[in-house]
Amino acid sequence: GWRAAARAAAELCRTHPVTWAAAAGVSVVAGLLAVLVTPIAVPILAGYAVAALHAVAHRAPLAPVRQP
């Protein structure tokens, strides 16, 4: 579930600070662009931001998530 994924992401960020910095950078750039673009383009920008976060997460080694 999403809680296990959030815990795994928090653990990854704790053990790999560069991943946290990359995800924060993507979020800051997406936030800045959201302020600068027209409101109609914000959903498109959100899709690009999610794709960028997936790329950051894909490059990081993940520990297996335990299922309850």
PDB file of N, CA, C, O and CB in Angstrom:
ATOM      1  N   GLY A   1       0.814  -1.187   0.000  1.00  0.00           N
ATOM      2  CA  GLY A   1       0.000   0.000   0.000  1.00  0.00           C
ATOM      3  C   GLY A   1       0.858   1.252   0.000  1.00  0.00           C
ATOM      4  O   GLY A   1       2.088   1.194  -0.021  1.00  0.00           O
ATOM      5  N   TRP A   2       0.183   2.362   0.024  1.00  0.00           N
ATOM      6  CA  TRP A   2       0.892   3.633  -0.061  1.00  0.00           C
ATOM      7  C   TRP A   2       1.674   3.931   1.209  1.00  0.00           C
ATOM      8  O   TRP A   2       2.692   4.621   1.147  1.00  0.00           O
ATOM      9  CB  TRP A   2      -0.084   4.758  -0.338  1.00  0.00           C
ATOM     10  N   ARG A   3       1.233   3.434   2.352  1.00  0.00           N
ATOM     11  CA  ARG A   3       1.977   3.684   3.593  1.00  0.00           C
ATOM     12  C   ARG A   3       3.314   2.956   3.582  1.00  0.00           C
ATOM     13  O   ARG A   3       4.331   3.511   3.997  1.00  0.00           O
ATOM     14  CB  ARG A   3       1.153   3.248   4.815  1.00  0.00           C
ATOM     15  N   ALA A   4       3.312   1.729   3.112  1.00  0.00           N
ATOM     16  CA  ALA A   4       4.569   0.979   3.010  1.00  0.00           C
ATOM     17  C   ALA A   4       5.502   1.642   2.003  1.00  0.00           C
ATOM     18  O   ALA A   4       6.713   1.693   2.215  1.00  0.00           O
ATOM     19  CB  ALA A   4       4.298  -0.488   2.603  1.00  0.00           C
ATOM     20  N   ALA A   5       4.941   2.147   0.912  1.00  0.00           N
ATOM     21  CA  ALA A   5       5.758   2.841  -0.081  1.00  0.00           C
ATOM     22  C   ALA A   5       6.331   4.133   0.494  1.00  0.00           C
ATOM     23  O   ALA A   5       7.482   4.475   0.223  1.00  0.00           O
ATOM     24  CB  ALA A   5       4.931   3.142  -1.340  1.00  0.00           C
ATOM     25  N   ALA A   6       5.538   4.851   1.282  1.00  0.00           N
ATOM     26  CA  ALA A   6       6.035   6.080   1.906  1.00  0.00           C
ATOM     27  C   ALA A   6       7.143   5.771   2.916  1.00  0.00           C
ATOM     28  O   ALA A   6       8.136   6.494   2.994  1.00  0.00           O
ATOM     29  CB  ALA A   6       4.882   6.835   2.599  1.00  0.00           C
ATOM     30  N   ARG A   7       6.968   4.684   3.693  1.00  0.00           N
ATOM     31  CA  ARG A   7       8.025   4.286   4.632  1.00  0.00           C
ATOM     32  C   ARG A   7       9.296   3.895   3.901  1.00  0.00           C
ATOM     33  O   ARG A   7      10.394   4.255   4.324  1.00  0.00           O
ATOM     34  CB  ARG A   7       7.555   3.127   5.506  1.00  0.00           C
ATOM     35  N   ALA A   8       9.152   3.156   2.803  1.00  0.00           N
ATOM     36  CA  ALA A   8      10.320   2.750   2.016  1.00  0.00           C
ATOM     37  C   ALA A   8      11.014   3.968   1.415  1.00  0.00           C
ATOM     38  O   ALA A   8      12.243   4.030   1.386  1.00  0.00           O
ATOM     39  CB  ALA A   8       9.908   1.770   0.900  1.00  0.00           C
ATOM     40  N   ALA A   9      10.237   4.935   0.938  1.00  0.00           N
ATOM     41  CA  ALA A   9      10.825   6.155   0.384  1.00  0.00           C
ATOM     42  C   ALA A   9      11.548   6.957   1.459  1.00  0.00           C
ATOM     43  O   ALA A   9      12.626   7.496   1.209  1.00  0.00           O
ATOM     44  CB  ALA A   9       9.745   7.016  -0.274  1.00  0.00           C
ATOM     45  N   ALA A  10      10.966   7.040   2.650  1.00  0.00           N
ATOM     46  CA  ALA A  10      11.616   7.760   3.747  1.00  0.00           C
ATOM     47  C   ALA A  10      12.918   7.072   4.147  1.00  0.00           C
ATOM     48  O   ALA A  10      13.916   7.743   4.414  1.00  0.00           O
ATOM     49  CB  ALA A  10      10.675   7.860   4.960  1.00  0.00           C
ATOM     50  N   GLU A  11      12.916   5.757   4.189  1.00  0.00           N
ATOM     51  CA  GLU A  11      14.134   5.009   4.516  1.00  0.00           C
ATOM     52  C   GLU A  11      15.197   5.209   3.443  1.00  0.00           C
ATOM     53  O   GLU A  11      16.377   5.366   3.757  1.00  0.00           O
ATOM     54  CB  GLU A  11      13.821   3.513   4.676  1.00  0.00           C
ATOM     55  N   LEU A  12      14.788   5.204   2.190  1.00  0.00           N
ATOM     56  CA  LEU A  12      15.721   5.428   1.096  1.00  0.00           C
ATOM     57  C   LEU A  12      16.344   6.810   1.190  1.00  0.00           C
ATOM     58  O   LEU A  12      17.549   6.967   0.993  1.00  0.00           O
ATOM     59  CB  LEU A  12      15.022   5.256  -0.247  1.00  0.00           C
ATOM     60  N   CYS A  13      15.528   7.809   1.490  1.00  0.00           N
ATOM     61  CA  CYS A  13      16.043   9.175   1.609  1.00  0.00           C
ATOM     62  C   CYS A  13      16.998   9.303   2.791  1.00  0.00           C
ATOM     63  O   CYS A  13      17.944  10.089   2.743  1.00  0.00           O
ATOM     64  CB  CYS A  13      14.889  10.170   1.759  1.00  0.00           C
ATOM     65  N   ARG A  14      16.753   8.533   3.852  1.00  0.00           N
ATOM     66  CA  ARG A  14      17.643   8.587   5.004  1.00  0.00           C
ATOM     67  C   ARG A  14      18.994   7.957   4.693  1.00  0.00           C
ATOM     68  O   ARG A  14      20.031   8.454   5.133  1.00  0.00           O
ATOM     69  CB  ARG A  14      17.006   7.889   6.196  1.00  0.00           C
ATOM     70  N   THR A  15      18.983   6.872   3.940  1.00  0.00           N
ATOM     71  CA  THR A  15      20.229   6.177   3.645  1.00  0.00           C
ATOM     72  C   THR A  15      20.952   6.718   2.414  1.00  0.00           C
ATOM     73  O   THR A  15      22.162   6.531   2.282  1.00  0.00           O
ATOM     74  CB  THR A  15      19.955   4.722   3.458  1.00  0.00           C
ATOM     75  N   HIS A  16      20.241   7.376   1.522  1.00  0.00           N
ATOM     76  CA  HIS A  16      20.829   7.945   0.304  1.00  0.00           C
ATOM     77  C   HIS A  16      20.431   9.419   0.179  1.00  0.00           C
ATOM     78  O   HIS A  16      19.448   9.732  -0.493  1.00  0.00           O
ATOM     79  CB  HIS A  16      20.373   7.146  -0.957  1.00  0.00           C
ATOM     80  N   PRO A  17      21.172  10.322   0.810  1.00  0.00           N
ATOM     81  CA  PRO A  17      20.790  11.743   0.778  1.00  0.00           C
ATOM     82  C   PRO A  17      20.809  12.360  -0.616  1.00  0.00           C
ATOM     83  O   PRO A  17      20.101  13.338  -0.855  1.00  0.00           O
ATOM     84  CB  PRO A  17      21.706  12.527   1.668  1.00  0.00           C
ATOM     85  N   VAL A  18      21.588  11.825  -1.532  1.00  0.00           N
ATOM     86  CA  VAL A  18      21.615  12.372  -2.888  1.00  0.00           C
ATOM     87  C   VAL A  18      20.261  12.160  -3.567  1.00  0.00           C
ATOM     88  O   VAL A  18      19.807  13.018  -4.323  1.00  0.00           O
ATOM     89  CB  VAL A  18      22.747  11.718  -3.720  1.00  0.00           C
ATOM     90  N   THR A  19      19.627  11.041  -3.305  1.00  0.00           N
ATOM     91  CA  THR A  19      18.299  10.791  -3.862  1.00  0.00           C
ATOM     92  C   THR A  19      17.301  11.802  -3.326  1.00  0.00           C
ATOM     93  O   THR A  19      16.461  12.308  -4.070  1.00  0.00           O
ATOM     94  CB  THR A  19      17.834   9.364  -3.541  1.00  0.00           C
ATOM     95  N   TRP A  20      17.392  12.096  -2.039  1.00  0.00           N
ATOM     96  CA  TRP A  20      16.512  13.098  -1.439  1.00  0.00           C
ATOM     97  C   TRP A  20      16.735  14.453  -2.085  1.00  0.00           C
ATOM     98  O   TRP A  20      15.778  15.167  -2.385  1.00  0.00           O
ATOM     99  CB  TRP A  20      16.742  13.189   0.077  1.00  0.00           C
ATOM    100  N   ALA A  21      18.003  14.811  -2.301  1.00  0.00           N
ATOM    101  CA  ALA A  21      18.300  16.100  -2.917  1.00  0.00           C
ATOM    102  C   ALA A  21      17.777  16.163  -4.349  1.00  0.00           C
ATOM    103  O   ALA A  21      17.262  17.200  -4.767  1.00  0.00           O
ATOM    104  CB  ALA A  21      19.804  16.362  -2.896  1.00  0.00           C
ATOM    105  N   ALA A  22      17.899  15.085  -5.099  1.00  0.00           N
ATOM    106  CA  ALA A  22      17.398  15.070  -6.473  1.00  0.00           C
ATOM    107  C   ALA A  22      15.873  15.194  -6.500  1.00  0.00           C
ATOM    108  O   ALA A  22      15.322  15.931  -7.317  1.00  0.00           O
ATOM    109  CB  ALA A  22      17.839  13.781  -7.189  1.00  0.00           C
ATOM    110  N   ALA A  23      15.197  14.473  -5.606  1.00  0.00           N
ATOM    111  CA  ALA A  23      13.736  14.570  -5.552  1.00  0.00           C
ATOM    112  C   ALA A  23      13.292  15.965  -5.124  1.00  0.00           C
ATOM    113  O   ALA A  23      12.309  16.494  -5.643  1.00  0.00           O
ATOM    114  CB  ALA A  23      13.166  13.521  -4.590  1.00  0.00           C
ATOM    115  N   ALA A  24      14.011  16.556  -4.185  1.00  0.00           N
ATOM    116  CA  ALA A  24      13.682  17.921  -3.758  1.00  0.00           C
ATOM    117  C   ALA A  24      13.906  18.909  -4.902  1.00  0.00           C
ATOM    118  O   ALA A  24      13.109  19.826  -5.099  1.00  0.00           O
ATOM    119  CB  ALA A  24      14.530  18.326  -2.529  1.00  0.00           C
ATOM    120  N   GLY A  25      14.981  18.721  -5.649  1.00  0.00           N
ATOM    121  CA  GLY A  25      15.250  19.598  -6.791  1.00  0.00           C
ATOM    122  C   GLY A  25      14.165  19.512  -7.842  1.00  0.00           C
ATOM    123  O   GLY A  25      13.728  20.531  -8.376  1.00  0.00           O
ATOM    124  N   VAL A  26      13.729  18.297  -8.143  1.00  0.00           N
ATOM    125  CA  VAL A  26      12.636  18.118  -9.105  1.00  0.00           C
ATOM    126  C   VAL A  26      11.379  18.827  -8.611  1.00  0.00           C
ATOM    127  O   VAL A  26      10.690  19.488  -9.388  1.00  0.00           O
ATOM    128  CB  VAL A  26      12.348  16.614  -9.336  1.00  0.00           C
ATOM    129  N   SER A  27      11.082  18.691  -7.327  1.00  0.00           N
ATOM    130  CA  SER A  27       9.879  19.318  -6.769  1.00  0.00           C
ATOM    131  C   SER A  27       9.967  20.837  -6.805  1.00  0.00           C
ATOM    132  O   SER A  27       8.976  21.507  -7.095  1.00  0.00           O
ATOM    133  CB  SER A  27       9.655  18.849  -5.336  1.00  0.00           C
ATOM    134  N   VAL A  28      11.138  21.386  -6.516  1.00  0.00           N
ATOM    135  CA  VAL A  28      11.307  22.847  -6.540  1.00  0.00           C
ATOM    136  C   VAL A  28      11.154  23.378  -7.960  1.00  0.00           C
ATOM    137  O   VAL A  28      10.469  24.378  -8.176  1.00  0.00           O
ATOM    138  CB  VAL A  28      12.686  23.248  -5.968  1.00  0.00           C
ATOM    139  N   VAL A  29      11.783  22.721  -8.924  1.00  0.00           N
ATOM    140  CA  VAL A  29      11.673  23.169 -10.311  1.00  0.00           C
ATOM    141  C   VAL A  29      10.221  23.068 -10.782  1.00  0.00           C
ATOM    142  O   VAL A  29       9.725  23.973 -11.454  1.00  0.00           O
ATOM    143  CB  VAL A  29      12.600  22.335 -11.230  1.00  0.00           C
ATOM    144  N   ALA A  30       9.542  21.981 -10.438  1.00  0.00           N
ATOM    145  CA  ALA A  30       8.138  21.830 -10.835  1.00  0.00           C
ATOM    146  C   ALA A  30       7.276  22.907 -10.190  1.00  0.00           C
ATOM    147  O   ALA A  30       6.387  23.455 -10.842  1.00  0.00           O
ATOM    148  CB  ALA A  30       7.613  20.434 -10.453  1.00  0.00           C
ATOM    149  N   GLY A  31       7.523  23.220  -8.925  1.00  0.00           N
ATOM    150  CA  GLY A  31       6.769  24.279  -8.254  1.00  0.00           C
ATOM    151  C   GLY A  31       7.002  25.637  -8.893  1.00  0.00           C
ATOM    152  O   GLY A  31       6.063  26.410  -9.084  1.00  0.00           O
ATOM    153  N   LEU A  32       8.254  25.926  -9.222  1.00  0.00           N
ATOM    154  CA  LEU A  32       8.572  27.199  -9.879  1.00  0.00           C
ATOM    155  C   LEU A  32       7.901  27.293 -11.240  1.00  0.00           C
ATOM    156  O   LEU A  32       7.334  28.329 -11.588  1.00  0.00           O
ATOM    157  CB  LEU A  32      10.091  27.363 -10.031  1.00  0.00           C
ATOM    158  N   LEU A  33       7.963  26.225 -12.001  1.00  0.00           N
ATOM    159  CA  LEU A  33       7.321  26.234 -13.321  1.00  0.00           C
ATOM    160  C   LEU A  33       5.803  26.329 -13.202  1.00  0.00           C
ATOM    161  O   LEU A  33       5.156  26.939 -14.054  1.00  0.00           O
ATOM    162  CB  LEU A  33       7.703  24.976 -14.106  1.00  0.00           C
ATOM    163  N   ALA A  34       5.227  25.735 -12.159  1.00  0.00           N
ATOM    164  CA  ALA A  34       3.776  25.826 -11.968  1.00  0.00           C
ATOM    165  C   ALA A  34       3.346  27.264 -11.734  1.00  0.00           C
ATOM    166  O   ALA A  34       2.255  27.661 -12.143  1.00  0.00           O
ATOM    167  CB  ALA A  34       3.333  24.950 -10.793  1.00  0.00           C
ATOM    168  N   VAL A  35       4.189  28.040 -11.085  1.00  0.00           N
ATOM    169  CA  VAL A  35       3.871  29.452 -10.856  1.00  0.00           C
ATOM    170  C   VAL A  35       3.991  30.242 -12.161  1.00  0.00           C
ATOM    171  O   VAL A  35       3.251  31.200 -12.383  1.00  0.00           O
ATOM    172  CB  VAL A  35       4.805  30.053  -9.775  1.00  0.00           C
ATOM    173  N   LEU A  36       4.918  29.838 -13.012  1.00  0.00           N
ATOM    174  CA  LEU A  36       5.200  30.619 -14.209  1.00  0.00           C
ATOM    175  C   LEU A  36       4.326  30.278 -15.420  1.00  0.00           C
ATOM    176  O   LEU A  36       4.169  31.114 -16.310  1.00  0.00           O
ATOM    177  CB  LEU A  36       6.621  30.440 -14.576  1.00  0.00           C
ATOM    178  N   VAL A  37       3.761  29.082 -15.471  1.00  0.00           N
ATOM    179  CA  VAL A  37       2.991  28.694 -16.657  1.00  0.00           C
ATOM    180  C   VAL A  37       1.521  29.043 -16.481  1.00  0.00           C
ATOM    181  O   VAL A  37       1.060  29.352 -15.381  1.00  0.00           O
ATOM    182  CB  VAL A  37       3.146  27.188 -16.937  1.00  0.00           C
ATOM    183  N   THR A  38       0.810  28.987 -17.577  1.00  0.00           N
ATOM    184  CA  THR A  38      -0.619  29.268 -17.517  1.00  0.00           C
ATOM    185  C   THR A  38      -1.338  28.136 -16.790  1.00  0.00           C
ATOM    186  O   THR A  38      -0.860  27.002 -16.811  1.00  0.00           O
ATOM    187  CB  THR A  38      -1.200  29.460 -18.936  1.00  0.00           C
ATOM    188  N   PRO A  39      -2.457  28.406 -16.156  1.00  0.00           N
ATOM    189  CA  PRO A  39      -3.154  27.366 -15.384  1.00  0.00           C
ATOM    190  C   PRO A  39      -3.552  26.134 -16.197  1.00  0.00           C
ATOM    191  O   PRO A  39      -3.654  25.041 -15.641  1.00  0.00           O
ATOM    192  CB  PRO A  39      -4.381  27.952 -14.765  1.00  0.00           C
ATOM    193  N   ILE A  40      -3.775  26.289 -17.479  1.00  0.00           N
ATOM    194  CA  ILE A  40      -4.189  25.138 -18.284  1.00  0.00           C
ATOM    195  C   ILE A  40      -3.062  24.128 -18.435  1.00  0.00           C
ATOM    196  O   ILE A  40      -3.319  22.949 -18.680  1.00  0.00           O
ATOM    197  CB  ILE A  40      -4.660  25.596 -19.660  1.00  0.00           C
ATOM    198  N   ALA A  41      -1.810  24.574 -18.293  1.00  0.00           N
ATOM    199  CA  ALA A  41      -0.662  23.682 -18.485  1.00  0.00           C
ATOM    200  C   ALA A  41      -0.206  23.009 -17.191  1.00  0.00           C
ATOM    201  O   ALA A  41       0.693  22.169 -17.231  1.00  0.00           O
ATOM    202  CB  ALA A  41       0.493  24.456 -19.082  1.00  0.00           C
ATOM    203  N   VAL A  42      -0.794  23.350 -16.053  1.00  0.00           N
ATOM    204  CA  VAL A  42      -0.370  22.773 -14.770  1.00  0.00           C
ATOM    205  C   VAL A  42      -0.565  21.253 -14.733  1.00  0.00           C
ATOM    206  O   VAL A  42       0.329  20.565 -14.242  1.00  0.00           O
ATOM    207  CB  VAL A  42      -1.147  23.423 -13.621  1.00  0.00           C
ATOM    208  N   PRO A  43      -1.683  20.682 -15.223  1.00  0.00           N
ATOM    209  CA  PRO A  43      -1.778  19.212 -15.224  1.00  0.00           C
ATOM    210  C   PRO A  43      -0.708  18.537 -16.074  1.00  0.00           C
ATOM    211  O   PRO A  43      -0.226  17.461 -15.719  1.00  0.00           O
ATOM    212  CB  PRO A  43      -3.139  18.789 -15.721  1.00  0.00           C
ATOM    213  N   ILE A  44      -0.333  19.149 -17.178  1.00  0.00           N
ATOM    214  CA  ILE A  44       0.744  18.605 -18.007  1.00  0.00           C
ATOM    215  C   ILE A  44       2.054  18.654 -17.244  1.00  0.00           C
ATOM    216  O   ILE A  44       2.827  17.696 -17.261  1.00  0.00           O
ATOM    217  CB  ILE A  44       0.867  19.381 -19.337  1.00  0.00           C
ATOM    218  N   LEU A  45       2.303  19.769 -16.574  1.00  0.00           N
ATOM    219  CA  LEU A  45       3.513  19.918 -15.763  1.00  0.00           C
ATOM    220  C   LEU A  45       3.539  18.895 -14.635  1.00  0.00           C
ATOM    221  O   LEU A  45       4.598  18.356 -14.313  1.00  0.00           O
ATOM    222  CB  LEU A  45       3.606  21.339 -15.189  1.00  0.00           C
ATOM    223  N   ALA A  46       2.397  18.627 -14.038  1.00  0.00           N
ATOM    224  CA  ALA A  46       2.341  17.623 -12.967  1.00  0.00           C
ATOM    225  C   ALA A  46       2.724  16.248 -13.506  1.00  0.00           C
ATOM    226  O   ALA A  46       3.412  15.490 -12.821  1.00  0.00           O
ATOM    227  CB  ALA A  46       0.929  17.575 -12.337  1.00  0.00           C
ATOM    228  N   GLY A  47       2.301  15.922 -14.693  1.00  0.00           N
ATOM    229  CA  GLY A  47       2.686  14.650 -15.306  1.00  0.00           C
ATOM    230  C   GLY A  47       4.184  14.557 -15.536  1.00  0.00           C
ATOM    231  O   GLY A  47       4.793  13.515 -15.291  1.00  0.00           O
ATOM    232  N   TYR A  48       4.781  15.651 -16.009  1.00  0.00           N
ATOM    233  CA  TYR A  48       6.234  15.661 -16.191  1.00  0.00           C
ATOM    234  C   TYR A  48       6.959  15.545 -14.853  1.00  0.00           C
ATOM    235  O   TYR A  48       7.989  14.878 -14.761  1.00  0.00           O
ATOM    236  CB  TYR A  48       6.672  16.939 -16.916  1.00  0.00           C
ATOM    237  N   ALA A  49       6.429  16.188 -13.825  1.00  0.00           N
ATOM    238  CA  ALA A  49       7.064  16.107 -12.504  1.00  0.00           C
ATOM    239  C   ALA A  49       7.012  14.688 -11.953  1.00  0.00           C
ATOM    240  O   ALA A  49       7.991  14.207 -11.383  1.00  0.00           O
ATOM    241  CB  ALA A  49       6.386  17.072 -11.523  1.00  0.00           C
ATOM    242  N   VAL A  50       5.876  14.016 -12.120  1.00  0.00           N
ATOM    243  CA  VAL A  50       5.761  12.627 -11.657  1.00  0.00           C
ATOM    244  C   VAL A  50       6.721  11.739 -12.442  1.00  0.00           C
ATOM    245  O   VAL A  50       7.346  10.847 -11.868  1.00  0.00           O
ATOM    246  CB  VAL A  50       4.300  12.110 -11.807  1.00  0.00           C
ATOM    247  N   ALA A  51       6.846  11.971 -13.741  1.00  0.00           N
ATOM    248  CA  ALA A  51       7.779  11.186 -14.554  1.00  0.00           C
ATOM    249  C   ALA A  51       9.222  11.418 -14.098  1.00  0.00           C
ATOM    250  O   ALA A  51      10.016  10.479 -14.053  1.00  0.00           O
ATOM    251  CB  ALA A  51       7.627  11.546 -16.048  1.00  0.00           C
ATOM    252  N   ALA A  52       9.562  12.659 -13.761  1.00  0.00           N
ATOM    253  CA  ALA A  52      10.916  12.960 -13.276  1.00  0.00           C
ATOM    254  C   ALA A  52      11.175  12.300 -11.933  1.00  0.00           C
ATOM    255  O   ALA A  52      12.268  11.785 -11.701  1.00  0.00           O
ATOM    256  CB  ALA A  52      11.124  14.476 -13.161  1.00  0.00           C
ATOM    257  N   LEU A  53      10.188  12.305 -11.043  1.00  0.00           N
ATOM    258  CA  LEU A  53      10.361  11.640  -9.750  1.00  0.00           C
ATOM    259  C   LEU A  53      10.504  10.130  -9.919  1.00  0.00           C
ATOM    260  O   LEU A  53      11.254   9.490  -9.182  1.00  0.00           O
ATOM    261  CB  LEU A  53       9.178  11.953  -8.827  1.00  0.00           C
ATOM    262  N   HIS A  54       9.790   9.562 -10.886  1.00  0.00           N
ATOM    263  CA  HIS A  54       9.951   8.136 -11.174  1.00  0.00           C
ATOM    264  C   HIS A  54      11.364   7.851 -11.686  1.00  0.00           C
ATOM    265  O   HIS A  54      11.955   6.829 -11.337  1.00  0.00           O
ATOM    266  CB  HIS A  54       8.902   7.670 -12.208  1.00  0.00           C
ATOM    267  N   ALA A  55      11.904   8.747 -12.507  1.00  0.00           N
ATOM    268  CA  ALA A  55      13.266   8.562 -13.010  1.00  0.00           C
ATOM    269  C   ALA A  55      14.278   8.620 -11.867  1.00  0.00           C
ATOM    270  O   ALA A  55      15.227   7.837 -11.836  1.00  0.00           O
ATOM    271  CB  ALA A  55      13.598   9.629 -14.069  1.00  0.00           C
ATOM    272  N   VAL A  56      14.076   9.545 -10.931  1.00  0.00           N
ATOM    273  CA  VAL A  56      14.961   9.634  -9.770  1.00  0.00           C
ATOM    274  C   VAL A  56      14.853   8.371  -8.935  1.00  0.00           C
ATOM    275  O   VAL A  56      15.866   7.825  -8.498  1.00  0.00           O
ATOM    276  CB  VAL A  56      14.625  10.871  -8.917  1.00  0.00           C
ATOM    277  N   ALA A  57      13.638   7.904  -8.712  1.00  0.00           N
ATOM    278  CA  ALA A  57      13.438   6.702  -7.902  1.00  0.00           C
ATOM    279  C   ALA A  57      13.991   5.460  -8.604  1.00  0.00           C
ATOM    280  O   ALA A  57      14.479   4.541  -7.945  1.00  0.00           O
ATOM    281  CB  ALA A  57      11.949   6.511  -7.594  1.00  0.00           C
ATOM    282  N   HIS A  58      13.916   5.430  -9.924  1.00  0.00           N
ATOM    283  CA  HIS A  58      14.413   4.270 -10.665  1.00  0.00           C
ATOM    284  C   HIS A  58      15.932   4.137 -10.554  1.00  0.00           C
ATOM    285  O   HIS A  58      16.459   3.025 -10.574  1.00  0.00           O
ATOM    286  CB  HIS A  58      14.007   4.370 -12.135  1.00  0.00           C
ATOM    287  N   ARG A  59      16.631   5.255 -10.439  1.00  0.00           N
ATOM    288  CA  ARG A  59      18.090   5.224 -10.350  1.00  0.00           C
ATOM    289  C   ARG A  59      18.576   4.820  -8.968  1.00  0.00           C
ATOM    290  O   ARG A  59      19.730   4.418  -8.818  1.00  0.00           O
ATOM    291  CB  ARG A  59      18.661   6.574 -10.711  1.00  0.00           C
ATOM    292  N   ALA A  60      17.735   4.914  -7.969  1.00  0.00           N
ATOM    293  CA  ALA A  60      18.145   4.595  -6.600  1.00  0.00           C
ATOM    294  C   ALA A  60      17.898   3.127  -6.312  1.00  0.00           C
ATOM    295  O   ALA A  60      16.887   2.569  -6.738  1.00  0.00           O
ATOM    296  CB  ALA A  60      17.395   5.474  -5.581  1.00  0.00           C
ATOM    297  N   PRO A  61      18.823   2.495  -5.586  1.00  0.00           N
ATOM    298  CA  PRO A  61      18.584   1.100  -5.200  1.00  0.00           C
ATOM    299  C   PRO A  61      17.526   1.037  -4.113  1.00  0.00           C
ATOM    300  O   PRO A  61      17.646   1.724  -3.098  1.00  0.00           O
ATOM    301  CB  PRO A  61      19.891   0.428  -4.717  1.00  0.00           C
ATOM    302  N   LEU A  62      16.510   0.239  -4.302  1.00  0.00           N
ATOM    303  CA  LEU A  62      15.413   0.143  -3.345  1.00  0.00           C
ATOM    304  C   LEU A  62      15.513  -1.152  -2.536  1.00  0.00           C
ATOM    305  O   LEU A  62      15.885  -2.207  -3.049  1.00  0.00           O
ATOM    306  CB  LEU A  62      14.058   0.215  -4.072  1.00  0.00           C
ATOM    307  N   ALA A  63      15.179  -1.032  -1.295  1.00  0.00           N
ATOM    308  CA  ALA A  63      15.083  -2.213  -0.449  1.00  0.00           C
ATOM    309  C   ALA A  63      13.700  -2.813  -0.665  1.00  0.00           C
ATOM    310  O   ALA A  63      12.748  -2.078  -0.924  1.00  0.00           O
ATOM    311  CB  ALA A  63      15.331  -1.867   1.066  1.00  0.00           C
ATOM    312  N   PRO A  64      13.570  -4.125  -0.563  1.00  0.00           N
ATOM    313  CA  PRO A  64      12.239  -4.728  -0.734  1.00  0.00           C
ATOM    314  C   PRO A  64      11.278  -4.282   0.355  1.00  0.00           C
ATOM    315  O   PRO A  64      11.669  -4.143   1.514  1.00  0.00           O
ATOM    316  CB  PRO A  64      12.341  -6.251  -0.737  1.00  0.00           C
ATOM    317  N   VAL A  65      10.030  -4.060  -0.011  1.00  0.00           N
ATOM    318  CA  VAL A  65       8.993  -3.651   0.929  1.00  0.00           C
ATOM    319  C   VAL A  65       8.329  -4.905   1.463  1.00  0.00           C
ATOM    320  O   VAL A  65       7.903  -5.765   0.691  1.00  0.00           O
ATOM    321  CB  VAL A  65       7.948  -2.700   0.258  1.00  0.00           C
ATOM    322  N   ARG A  66       8.239  -5.012   2.780  1.00  0.00           N
ATOM    323  CA  ARG A  66       7.591  -6.180   3.400  1.00  0.00           C
ATOM    324  C   ARG A  66       6.089  -6.015   3.356  1.00  0.00           C
ATOM    325  O   ARG A  66       5.559  -4.975   3.746  1.00  0.00           O
ATOM    326  CB  ARG A  66       8.064  -6.372   4.860  1.00  0.00           C
ATOM    327  N   GLN A  67       5.405  -7.036   2.882  1.00  0.00           N
ATOM    328  CA  GLN A  67       3.944  -7.014   2.844  1.00  0.00           C
ATOM    329  C   GLN A  67       3.403  -7.580   4.153  1.00  0.00           C
ATOM    330  O   GLN A  67       3.896  -8.600   4.634  1.00  0.00           O
ATOM    331  CB  GLN A  67       3.402  -7.822   1.627  1.00  0.00           C
ATOM    332  N   PRO A  68       2.380  -6.921   4.744  1.00  0.00           N
ATOM    333  CA  PRO A  68       1.830  -7.427   6.006  1.00  0.00           C
ATOM    334  C   PRO A  68       1.034  -8.698   5.818  1.00  0.00           C
ATOM    335  O   PRO A  68       0.509  -9.246   6.787  1.00  0.00           O
ATOM    336  CB  PRO A  68       0.958  -6.381   6.651  1.00  0.00           C
TER     337      PRO A  68
END
